[in-house]
PDB file of C-alpha atoms in Angstrom:
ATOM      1  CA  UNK A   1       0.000   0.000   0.000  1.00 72.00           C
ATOM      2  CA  UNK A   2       1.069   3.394  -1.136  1.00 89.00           C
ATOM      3  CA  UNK A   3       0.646   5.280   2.292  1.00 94.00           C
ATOM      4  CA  UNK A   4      -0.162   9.080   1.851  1.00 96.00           C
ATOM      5  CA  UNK A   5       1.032  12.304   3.995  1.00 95.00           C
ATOM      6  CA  UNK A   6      -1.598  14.702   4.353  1.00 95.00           C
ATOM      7  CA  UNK A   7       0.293  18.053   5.894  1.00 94.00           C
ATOM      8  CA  UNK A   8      -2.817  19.381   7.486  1.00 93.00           C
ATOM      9  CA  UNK A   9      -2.747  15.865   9.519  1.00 94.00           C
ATOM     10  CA  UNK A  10       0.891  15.648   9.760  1.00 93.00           C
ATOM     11  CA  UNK A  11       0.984  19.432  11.096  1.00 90.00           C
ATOM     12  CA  UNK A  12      -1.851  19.171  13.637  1.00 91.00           C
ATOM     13  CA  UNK A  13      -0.746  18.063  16.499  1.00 87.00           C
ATOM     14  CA  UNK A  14       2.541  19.477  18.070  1.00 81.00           C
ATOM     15  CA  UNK A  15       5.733  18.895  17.063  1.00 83.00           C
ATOM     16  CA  UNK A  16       8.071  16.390  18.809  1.00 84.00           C
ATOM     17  CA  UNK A  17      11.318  18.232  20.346  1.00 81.00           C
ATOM     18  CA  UNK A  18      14.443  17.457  18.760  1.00 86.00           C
ATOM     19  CA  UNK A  19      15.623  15.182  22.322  1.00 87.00           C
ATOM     20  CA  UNK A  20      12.007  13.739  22.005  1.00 87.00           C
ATOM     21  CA  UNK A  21      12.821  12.463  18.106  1.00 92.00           C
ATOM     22  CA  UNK A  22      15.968  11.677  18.983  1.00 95.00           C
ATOM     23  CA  UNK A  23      14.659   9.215  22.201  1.00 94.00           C
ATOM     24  CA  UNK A  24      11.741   7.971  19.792  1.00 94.00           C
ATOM     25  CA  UNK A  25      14.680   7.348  16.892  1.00 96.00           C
ATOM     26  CA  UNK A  26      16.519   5.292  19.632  1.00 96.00           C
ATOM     27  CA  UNK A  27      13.707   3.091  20.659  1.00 96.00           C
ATOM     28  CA  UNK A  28      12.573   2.389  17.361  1.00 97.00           C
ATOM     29  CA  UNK A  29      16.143   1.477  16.398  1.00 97.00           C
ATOM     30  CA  UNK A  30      16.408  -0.755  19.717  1.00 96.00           C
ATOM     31  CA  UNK A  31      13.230  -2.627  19.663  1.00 96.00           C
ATOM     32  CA  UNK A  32      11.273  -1.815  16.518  1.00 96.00           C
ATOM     33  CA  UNK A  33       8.008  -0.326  15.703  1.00 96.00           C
ATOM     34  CA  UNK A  34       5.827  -2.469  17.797  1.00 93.00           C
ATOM     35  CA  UNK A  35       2.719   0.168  17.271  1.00 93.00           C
ATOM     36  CA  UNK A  36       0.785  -0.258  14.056  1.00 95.00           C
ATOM     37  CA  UNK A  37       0.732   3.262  12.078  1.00 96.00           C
ATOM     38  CA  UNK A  38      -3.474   3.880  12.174  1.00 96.00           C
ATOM     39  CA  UNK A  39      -4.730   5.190   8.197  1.00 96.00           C
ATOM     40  CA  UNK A  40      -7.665   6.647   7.036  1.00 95.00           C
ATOM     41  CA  UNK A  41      -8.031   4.804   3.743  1.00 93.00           C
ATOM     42  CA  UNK A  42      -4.644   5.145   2.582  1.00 94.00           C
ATOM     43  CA  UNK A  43      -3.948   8.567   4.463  1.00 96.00           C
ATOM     44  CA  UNK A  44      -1.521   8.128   7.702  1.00 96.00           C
ATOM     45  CA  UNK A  45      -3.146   9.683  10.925  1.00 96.00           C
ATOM     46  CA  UNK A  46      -0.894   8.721  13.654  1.00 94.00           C
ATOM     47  CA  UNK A  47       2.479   7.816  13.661  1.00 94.00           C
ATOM     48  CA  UNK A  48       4.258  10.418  11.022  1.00 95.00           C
ATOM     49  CA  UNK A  49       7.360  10.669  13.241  1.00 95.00           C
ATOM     50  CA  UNK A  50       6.986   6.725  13.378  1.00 96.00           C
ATOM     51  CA  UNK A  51       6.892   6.618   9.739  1.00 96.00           C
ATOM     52  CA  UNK A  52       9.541   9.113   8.812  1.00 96.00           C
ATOM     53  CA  UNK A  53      12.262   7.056  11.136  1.00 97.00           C
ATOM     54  CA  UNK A  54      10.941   3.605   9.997  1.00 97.00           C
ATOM     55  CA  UNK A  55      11.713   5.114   5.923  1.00 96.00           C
ATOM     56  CA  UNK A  56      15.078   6.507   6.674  1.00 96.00           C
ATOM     57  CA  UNK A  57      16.349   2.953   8.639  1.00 97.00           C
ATOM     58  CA  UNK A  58      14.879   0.403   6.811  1.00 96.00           C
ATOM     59  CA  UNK A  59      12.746  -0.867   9.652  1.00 96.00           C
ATOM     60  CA  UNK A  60       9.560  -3.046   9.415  1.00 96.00           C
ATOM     61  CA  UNK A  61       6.110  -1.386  10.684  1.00 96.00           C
ATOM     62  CA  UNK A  62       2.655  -2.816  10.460  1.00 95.00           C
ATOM     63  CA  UNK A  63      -0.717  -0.748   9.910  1.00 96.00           C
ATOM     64  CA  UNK A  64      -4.008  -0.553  10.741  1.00 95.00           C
ATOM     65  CA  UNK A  65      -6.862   0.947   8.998  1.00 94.00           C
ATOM     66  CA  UNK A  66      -9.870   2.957  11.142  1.00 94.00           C
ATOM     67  CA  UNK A  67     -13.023   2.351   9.442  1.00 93.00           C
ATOM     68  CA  UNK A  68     -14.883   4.498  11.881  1.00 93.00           C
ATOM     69  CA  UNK A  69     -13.809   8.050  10.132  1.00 94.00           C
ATOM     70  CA  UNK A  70     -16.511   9.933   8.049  1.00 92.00           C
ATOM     71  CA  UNK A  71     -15.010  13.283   7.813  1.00 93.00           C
ATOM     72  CA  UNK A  72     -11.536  14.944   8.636  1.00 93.00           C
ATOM     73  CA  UNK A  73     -13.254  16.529  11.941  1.00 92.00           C
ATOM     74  CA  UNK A  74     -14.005  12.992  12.614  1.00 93.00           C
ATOM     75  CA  UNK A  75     -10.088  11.989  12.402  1.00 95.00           C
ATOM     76  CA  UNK A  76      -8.966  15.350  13.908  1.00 95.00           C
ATOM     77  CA  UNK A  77     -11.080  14.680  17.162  1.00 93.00           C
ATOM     78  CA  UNK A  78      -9.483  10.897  17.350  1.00 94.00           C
ATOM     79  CA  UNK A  79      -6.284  12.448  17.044  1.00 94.00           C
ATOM     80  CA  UNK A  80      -6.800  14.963  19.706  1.00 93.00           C
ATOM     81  CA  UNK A  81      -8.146  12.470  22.257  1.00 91.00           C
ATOM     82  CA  UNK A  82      -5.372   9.717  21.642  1.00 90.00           C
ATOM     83  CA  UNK A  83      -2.950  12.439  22.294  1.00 89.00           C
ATOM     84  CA  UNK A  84      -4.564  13.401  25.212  1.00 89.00           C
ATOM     85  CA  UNK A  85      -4.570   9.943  26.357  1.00 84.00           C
ATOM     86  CA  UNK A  86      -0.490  10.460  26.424  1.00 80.00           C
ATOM     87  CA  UNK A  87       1.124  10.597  29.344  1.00 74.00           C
ATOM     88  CA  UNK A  88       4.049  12.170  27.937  1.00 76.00           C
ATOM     89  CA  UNK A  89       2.878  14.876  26.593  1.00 84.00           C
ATOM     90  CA  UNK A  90       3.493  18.543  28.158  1.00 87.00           C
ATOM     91  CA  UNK A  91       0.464  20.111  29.891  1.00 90.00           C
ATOM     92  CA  UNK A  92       0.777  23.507  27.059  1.00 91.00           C
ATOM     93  CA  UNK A  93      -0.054  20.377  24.498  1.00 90.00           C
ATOM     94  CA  UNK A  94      -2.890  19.182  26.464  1.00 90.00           C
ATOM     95  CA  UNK A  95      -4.513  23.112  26.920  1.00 91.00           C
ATOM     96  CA  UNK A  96      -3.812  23.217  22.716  1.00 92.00           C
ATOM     97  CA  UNK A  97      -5.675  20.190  22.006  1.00 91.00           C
ATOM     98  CA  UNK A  98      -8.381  20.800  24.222  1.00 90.00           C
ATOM     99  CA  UNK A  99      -9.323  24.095  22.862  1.00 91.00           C
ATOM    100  CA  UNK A 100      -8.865  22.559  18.986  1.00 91.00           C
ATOM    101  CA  UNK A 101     -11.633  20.313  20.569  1.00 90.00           C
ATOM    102  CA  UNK A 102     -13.797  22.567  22.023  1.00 88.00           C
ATOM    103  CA  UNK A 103     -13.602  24.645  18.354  1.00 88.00           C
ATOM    104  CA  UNK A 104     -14.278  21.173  16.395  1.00 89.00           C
ATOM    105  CA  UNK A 105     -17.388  20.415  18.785  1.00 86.00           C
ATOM    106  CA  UNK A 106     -18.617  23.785  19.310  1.00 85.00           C
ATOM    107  CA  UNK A 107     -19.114  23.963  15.344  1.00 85.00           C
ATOM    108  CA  UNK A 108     -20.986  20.944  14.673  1.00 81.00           C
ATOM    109  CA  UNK A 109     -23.232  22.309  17.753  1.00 80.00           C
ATOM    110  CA  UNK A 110     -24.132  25.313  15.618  1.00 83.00           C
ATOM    111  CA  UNK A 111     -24.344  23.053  12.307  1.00 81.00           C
ATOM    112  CA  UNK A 112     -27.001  20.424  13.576  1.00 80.00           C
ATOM    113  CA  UNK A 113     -28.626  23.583  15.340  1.00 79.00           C
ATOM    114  CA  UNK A 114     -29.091  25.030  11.688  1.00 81.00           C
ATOM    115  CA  UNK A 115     -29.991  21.858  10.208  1.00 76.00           C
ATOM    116  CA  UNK A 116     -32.578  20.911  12.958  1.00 75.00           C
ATOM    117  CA  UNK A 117     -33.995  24.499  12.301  1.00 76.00           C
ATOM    118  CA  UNK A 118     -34.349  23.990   8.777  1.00 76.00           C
ATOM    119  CA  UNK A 119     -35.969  20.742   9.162  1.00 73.00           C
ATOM    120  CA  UNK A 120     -38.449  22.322  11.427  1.00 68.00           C
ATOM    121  CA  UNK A 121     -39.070  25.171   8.794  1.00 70.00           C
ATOM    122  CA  UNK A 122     -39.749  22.842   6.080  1.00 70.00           C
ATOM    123  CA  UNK A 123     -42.008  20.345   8.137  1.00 65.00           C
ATOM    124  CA  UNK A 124     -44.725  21.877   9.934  1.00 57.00           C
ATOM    125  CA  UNK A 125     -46.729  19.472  12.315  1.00 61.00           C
ATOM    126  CA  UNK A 126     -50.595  19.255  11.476  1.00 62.00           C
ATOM    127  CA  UNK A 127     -53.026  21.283  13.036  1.00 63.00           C
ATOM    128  CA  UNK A 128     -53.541  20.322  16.601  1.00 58.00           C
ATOM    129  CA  UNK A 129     -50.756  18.309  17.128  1.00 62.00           C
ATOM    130  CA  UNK A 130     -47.537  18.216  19.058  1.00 56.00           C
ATOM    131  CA  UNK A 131     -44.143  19.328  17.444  1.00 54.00           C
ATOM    132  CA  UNK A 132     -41.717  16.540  16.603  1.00 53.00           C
ATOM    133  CA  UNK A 133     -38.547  15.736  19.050  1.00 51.00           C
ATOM    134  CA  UNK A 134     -35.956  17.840  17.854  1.00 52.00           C
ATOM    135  CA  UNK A 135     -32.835  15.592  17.549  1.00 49.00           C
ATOM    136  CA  UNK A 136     -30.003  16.520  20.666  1.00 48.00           C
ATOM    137  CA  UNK A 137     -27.403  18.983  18.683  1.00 48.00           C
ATOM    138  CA  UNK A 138     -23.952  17.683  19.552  1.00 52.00           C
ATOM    139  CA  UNK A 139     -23.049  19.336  23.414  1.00 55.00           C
ATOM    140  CA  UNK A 140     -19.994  21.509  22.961  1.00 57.00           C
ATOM    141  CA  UNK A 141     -17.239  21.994  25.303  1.00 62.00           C
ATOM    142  CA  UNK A 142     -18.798  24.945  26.808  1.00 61.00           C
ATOM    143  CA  UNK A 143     -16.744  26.254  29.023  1.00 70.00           C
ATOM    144  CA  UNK A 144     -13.431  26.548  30.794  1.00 72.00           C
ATOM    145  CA  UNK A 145     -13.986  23.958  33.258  1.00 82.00           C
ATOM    146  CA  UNK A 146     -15.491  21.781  30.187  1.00 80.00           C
ATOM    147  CA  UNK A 147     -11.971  22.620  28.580  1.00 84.00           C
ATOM    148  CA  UNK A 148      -9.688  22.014  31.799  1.00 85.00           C
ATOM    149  CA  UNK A 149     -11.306  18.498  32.382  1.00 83.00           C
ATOM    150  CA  UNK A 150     -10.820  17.437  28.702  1.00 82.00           C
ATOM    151  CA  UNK A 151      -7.271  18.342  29.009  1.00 84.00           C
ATOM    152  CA  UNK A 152      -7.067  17.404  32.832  1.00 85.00           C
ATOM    153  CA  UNK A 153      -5.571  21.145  33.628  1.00 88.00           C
ATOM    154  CA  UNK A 154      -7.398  23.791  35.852  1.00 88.00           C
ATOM    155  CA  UNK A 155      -9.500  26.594  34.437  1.00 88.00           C
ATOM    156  CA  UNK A 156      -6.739  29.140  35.447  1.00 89.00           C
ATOM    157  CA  UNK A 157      -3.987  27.146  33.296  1.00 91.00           C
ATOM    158  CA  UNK A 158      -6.516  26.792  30.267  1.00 91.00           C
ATOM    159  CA  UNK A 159      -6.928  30.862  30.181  1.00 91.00           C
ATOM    160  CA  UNK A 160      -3.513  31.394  30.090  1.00 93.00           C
ATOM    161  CA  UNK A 161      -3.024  29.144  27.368  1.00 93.00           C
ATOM    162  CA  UNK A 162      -5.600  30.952  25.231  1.00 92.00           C
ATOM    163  CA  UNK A 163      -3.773  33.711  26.087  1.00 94.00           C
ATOM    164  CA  UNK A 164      -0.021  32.676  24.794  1.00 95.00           C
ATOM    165  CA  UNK A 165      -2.104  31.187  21.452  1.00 92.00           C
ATOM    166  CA  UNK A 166      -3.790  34.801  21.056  1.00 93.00           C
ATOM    167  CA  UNK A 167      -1.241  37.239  21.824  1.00 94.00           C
ATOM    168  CA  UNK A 168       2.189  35.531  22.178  1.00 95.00           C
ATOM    169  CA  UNK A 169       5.127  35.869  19.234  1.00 95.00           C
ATOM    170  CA  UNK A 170       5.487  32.643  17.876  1.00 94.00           C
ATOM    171  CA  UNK A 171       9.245  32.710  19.363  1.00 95.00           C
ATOM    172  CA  UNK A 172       7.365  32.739  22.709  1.00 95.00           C
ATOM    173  CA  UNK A 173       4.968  30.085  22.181  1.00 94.00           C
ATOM    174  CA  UNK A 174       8.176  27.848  21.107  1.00 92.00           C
ATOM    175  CA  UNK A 175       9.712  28.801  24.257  1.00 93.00           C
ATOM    176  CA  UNK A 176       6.958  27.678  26.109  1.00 92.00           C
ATOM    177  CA  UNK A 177       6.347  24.976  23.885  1.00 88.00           C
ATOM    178  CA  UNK A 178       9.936  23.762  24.988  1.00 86.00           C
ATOM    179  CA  UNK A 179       9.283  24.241  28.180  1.00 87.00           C
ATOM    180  CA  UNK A 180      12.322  26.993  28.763  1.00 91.00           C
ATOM    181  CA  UNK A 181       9.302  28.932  30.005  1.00 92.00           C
ATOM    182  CA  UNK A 182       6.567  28.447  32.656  1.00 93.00           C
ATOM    183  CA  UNK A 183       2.531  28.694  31.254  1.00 93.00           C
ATOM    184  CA  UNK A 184       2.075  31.173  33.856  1.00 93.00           C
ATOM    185  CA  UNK A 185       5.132  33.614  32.860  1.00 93.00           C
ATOM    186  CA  UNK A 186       4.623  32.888  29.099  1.00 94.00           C
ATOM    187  CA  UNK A 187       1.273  34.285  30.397  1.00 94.00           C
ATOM    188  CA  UNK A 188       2.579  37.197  31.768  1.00 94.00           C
ATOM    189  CA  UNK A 189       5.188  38.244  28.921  1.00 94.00           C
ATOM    190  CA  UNK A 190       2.255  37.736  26.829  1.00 94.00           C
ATOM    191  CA  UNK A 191       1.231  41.045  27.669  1.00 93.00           C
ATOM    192  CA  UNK A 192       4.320  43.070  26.458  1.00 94.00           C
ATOM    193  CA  UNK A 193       4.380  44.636  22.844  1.00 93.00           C
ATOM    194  CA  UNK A 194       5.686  41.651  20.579  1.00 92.00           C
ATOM    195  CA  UNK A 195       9.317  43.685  20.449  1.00 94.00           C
ATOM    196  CA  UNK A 196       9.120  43.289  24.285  1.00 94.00           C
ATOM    197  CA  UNK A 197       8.595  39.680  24.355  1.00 94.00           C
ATOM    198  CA  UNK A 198      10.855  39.153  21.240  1.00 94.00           C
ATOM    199  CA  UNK A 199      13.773  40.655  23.447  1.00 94.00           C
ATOM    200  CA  UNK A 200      12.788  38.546  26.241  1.00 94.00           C
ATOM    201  CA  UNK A 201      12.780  35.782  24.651  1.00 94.00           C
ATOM    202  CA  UNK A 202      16.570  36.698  23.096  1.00 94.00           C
ATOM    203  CA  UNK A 203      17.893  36.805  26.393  1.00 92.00           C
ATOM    204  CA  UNK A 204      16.667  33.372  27.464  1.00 92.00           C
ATOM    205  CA  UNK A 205      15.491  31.873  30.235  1.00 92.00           C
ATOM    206  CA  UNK A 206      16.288  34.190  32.873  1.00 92.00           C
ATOM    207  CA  UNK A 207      15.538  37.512  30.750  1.00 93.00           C
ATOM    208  CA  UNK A 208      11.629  35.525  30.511  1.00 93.00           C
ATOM    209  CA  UNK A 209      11.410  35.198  34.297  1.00 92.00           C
ATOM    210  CA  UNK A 210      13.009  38.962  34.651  1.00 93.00           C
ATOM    211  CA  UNK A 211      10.148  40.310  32.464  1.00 93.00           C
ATOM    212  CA  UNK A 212       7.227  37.768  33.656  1.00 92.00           C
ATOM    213  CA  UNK A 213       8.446  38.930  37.413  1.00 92.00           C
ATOM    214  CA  UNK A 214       7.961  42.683  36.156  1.00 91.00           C
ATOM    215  CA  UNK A 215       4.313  42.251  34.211  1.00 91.00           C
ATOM    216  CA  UNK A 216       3.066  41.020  37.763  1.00 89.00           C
ATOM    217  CA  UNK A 217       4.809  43.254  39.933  1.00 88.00           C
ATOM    218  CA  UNK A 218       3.188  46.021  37.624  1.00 87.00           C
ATOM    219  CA  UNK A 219      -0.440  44.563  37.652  1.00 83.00           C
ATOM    220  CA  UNK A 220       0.008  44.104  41.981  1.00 82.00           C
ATOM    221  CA  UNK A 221       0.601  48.130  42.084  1.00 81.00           C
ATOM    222  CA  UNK A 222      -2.088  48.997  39.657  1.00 78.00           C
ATOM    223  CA  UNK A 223      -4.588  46.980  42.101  1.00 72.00           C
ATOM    224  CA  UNK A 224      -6.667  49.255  44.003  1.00 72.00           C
ATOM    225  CA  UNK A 225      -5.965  48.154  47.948  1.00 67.00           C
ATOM    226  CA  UNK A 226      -9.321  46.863  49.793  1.00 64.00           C
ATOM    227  CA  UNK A 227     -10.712  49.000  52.568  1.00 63.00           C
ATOM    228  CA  UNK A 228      -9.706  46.793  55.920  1.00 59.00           C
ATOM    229  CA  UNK A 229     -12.549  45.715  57.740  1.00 59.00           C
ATOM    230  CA  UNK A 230     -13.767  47.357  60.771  1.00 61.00           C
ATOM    231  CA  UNK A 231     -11.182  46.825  64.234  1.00 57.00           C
ATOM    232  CA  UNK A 232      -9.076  44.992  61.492  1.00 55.00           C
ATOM    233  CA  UNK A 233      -5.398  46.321  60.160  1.00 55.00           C
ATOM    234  CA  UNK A 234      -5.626  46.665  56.543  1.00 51.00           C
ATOM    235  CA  UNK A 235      -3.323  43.269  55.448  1.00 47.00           C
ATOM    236  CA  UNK A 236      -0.077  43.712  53.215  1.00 47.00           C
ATOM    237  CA  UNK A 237       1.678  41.349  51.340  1.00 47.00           C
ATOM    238  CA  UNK A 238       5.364  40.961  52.000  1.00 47.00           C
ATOM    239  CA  UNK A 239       7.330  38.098  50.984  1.00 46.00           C
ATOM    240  CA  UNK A 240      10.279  39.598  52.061  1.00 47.00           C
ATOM    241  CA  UNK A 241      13.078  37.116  50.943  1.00 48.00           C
ATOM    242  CA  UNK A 242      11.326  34.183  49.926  1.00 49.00           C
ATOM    243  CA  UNK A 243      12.261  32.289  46.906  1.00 52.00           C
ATOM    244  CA  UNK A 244      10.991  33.149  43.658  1.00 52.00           C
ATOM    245  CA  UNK A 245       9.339  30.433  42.750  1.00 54.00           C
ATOM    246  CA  UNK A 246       7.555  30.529  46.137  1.00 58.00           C
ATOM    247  CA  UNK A 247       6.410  34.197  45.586  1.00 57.00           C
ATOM    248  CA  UNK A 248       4.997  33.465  41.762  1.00 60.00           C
ATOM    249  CA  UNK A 249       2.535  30.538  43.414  1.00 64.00           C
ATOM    250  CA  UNK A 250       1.330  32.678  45.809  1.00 63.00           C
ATOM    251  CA  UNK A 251       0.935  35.804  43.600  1.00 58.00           C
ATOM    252  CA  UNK A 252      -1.028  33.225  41.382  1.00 64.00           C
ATOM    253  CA  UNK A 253      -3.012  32.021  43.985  1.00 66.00           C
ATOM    254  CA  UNK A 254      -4.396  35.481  44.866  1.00 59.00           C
ATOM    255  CA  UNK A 255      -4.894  35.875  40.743  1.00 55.00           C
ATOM    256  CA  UNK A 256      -6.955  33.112  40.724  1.00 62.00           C
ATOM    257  CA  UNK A 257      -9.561  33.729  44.065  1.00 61.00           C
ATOM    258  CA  UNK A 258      -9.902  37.262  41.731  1.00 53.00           C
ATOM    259  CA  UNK A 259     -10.772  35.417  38.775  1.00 57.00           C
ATOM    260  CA  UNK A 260     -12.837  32.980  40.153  1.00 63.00           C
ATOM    261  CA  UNK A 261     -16.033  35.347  40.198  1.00 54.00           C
ATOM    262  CA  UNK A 262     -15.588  36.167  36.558  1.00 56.00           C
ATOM    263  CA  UNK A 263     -14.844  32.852  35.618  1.00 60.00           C
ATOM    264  CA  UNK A 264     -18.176  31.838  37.120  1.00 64.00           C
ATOM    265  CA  UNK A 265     -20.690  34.292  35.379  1.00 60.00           C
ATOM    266  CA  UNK A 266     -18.482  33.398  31.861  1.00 63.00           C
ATOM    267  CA  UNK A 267     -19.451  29.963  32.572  1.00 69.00           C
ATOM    268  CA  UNK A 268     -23.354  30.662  33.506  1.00 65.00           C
ATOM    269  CA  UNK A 269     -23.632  32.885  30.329  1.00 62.00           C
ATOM    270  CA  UNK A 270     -22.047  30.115  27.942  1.00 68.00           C
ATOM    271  CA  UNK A 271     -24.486  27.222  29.161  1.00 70.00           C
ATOM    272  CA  UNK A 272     -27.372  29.499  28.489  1.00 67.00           C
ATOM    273  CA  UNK A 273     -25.982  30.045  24.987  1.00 68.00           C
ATOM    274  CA  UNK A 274     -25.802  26.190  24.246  1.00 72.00           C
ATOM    275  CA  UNK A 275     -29.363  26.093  26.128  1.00 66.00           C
ATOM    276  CA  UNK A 276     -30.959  28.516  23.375  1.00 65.00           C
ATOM    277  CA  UNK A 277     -29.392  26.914  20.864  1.00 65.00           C
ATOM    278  CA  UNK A 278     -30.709  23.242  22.137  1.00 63.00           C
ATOM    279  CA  UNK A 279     -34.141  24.662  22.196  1.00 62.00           C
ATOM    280  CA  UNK A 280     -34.191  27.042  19.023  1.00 58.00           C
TER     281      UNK A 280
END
């Protein structure tokens, strides 16, 4: 069988690291390709890397066809959950693949919505009798916490995530990506100009945490302070000479009580979205 690369497969889920090729080149080298490469028809859908090392060395591999696919959403939503099935993946590529999710299943929502409401339009019940059952449209992932548990992350990590993918330089995603950044201070240097993160991200690992370190410090004195309550001293936060990594978790925790409100009504308003559109 003549098996066929389609890049919009082959490009869809992340990119291995050059150690993580390397380790996978190693193995397959040392013990073979024991996993079958899965096809859709004669299309490959996982195992490209697999593939690519097996072609260069010379070494056997078996394959497996999945009769189940209809439609390239259907094999994009395999490949996101068996990736998500991975242990070994980073949690940045979990958030990813949980939001390409959430946009797969949040348009077929909208299209069997639209379909159901045409059906309704053309088919009008006789007089005196009840409206059909409207077929279920497919539920969406409709919210952060819908997103977090496909990806097994918390809400908080998930919105950062969509942050990096909407306002990060691509140098900073791949430094995140790498993991010579945290989520939470890609977050953060997120929010510079894309010269500021580009220079950040020139000066490596400790120039990140410099400017990640800053774009909180900044956001803490913009805060307005709370009025203390009555017989109380007003509370400060001083953590003195603590390590850094101590001071970022508990800035973060203090981010995320803030959030939490907000996070709440987002959630409220998106189910009665997917409600109306059940119903319509």
């Amino acid at each position: 069988m003549q098996i066929k690369i389609n890049d919009v497969l082959r490009a869809y889920i992340e990119p291995l690291t050059e150690s993580e090729y390397q380790a996978l080149e190693r193995s397959l080298l040392t013990e073979g390709c024991r996993d079958a490469l899965v096809l859709w028809e004669d299309v490959l859908v996982d195992g490209h890397n697999r593939y690519q090392i097996c072609q260069e060395h010379g070494i056997p591999f078996k394959v497996t066809e999945n009769t189940s696919f209809k439609t390239m959403e259907d094999v994009k939503l395999w490949m996101i959950d068996n990736n998500l099935g991975r242990r070994s993946i980073s949690d940045y590529q979990r958030g990813v693949l949980a939001l390409r999710k959430k946009e797969i299943m949040t348009a077929r929502a909208l299209e069997l919505a639209a379909e159901a409401a045409a059906e309704d339009a053309k088919i009008a019940p006789p007089e005196g009798e009840d409206a059909p059952a409207k077929k279920p449209a497919a539920m969406p992932l409709a919210s952060r916490e819908d997103i977090a548990r496909a990806a097994r992350l918390s809400t908080a990590t998930i919105g950062q995530i969509e942050k990096i993918q909407k306002t990060a330089a691509p140098e900073l995603v791949e430094a995140v990506r790498t993991g010579t950044i945290s989520i939470n201070a890609a977050a953060n240097v997120a929010s510079l100009s894309p010269e500021q993160q580009l220079a950040a991200v020139a000066g490596g690992k400790k120039e990140l945490q410099k400017a990640a370190k800053e774009v909180r410090e900044l956001r803490a004195a913009s805060r307005p302070q709370k009025e203390p309550k009555e017989g109380r001293p007003a509370s400060t936060v001083d953590y003195g000479d603590v390590p850094s990594d101590v001071a970022e978790l508990r800035a973060e925790n203090i981010a995320l009580r803030e959030k939490n409100a907000a996070l709440l009504e987002e959630i409220t308003a998106l189910q009665r979205r997917i409600s109306e559109l059940v119903s319509a």
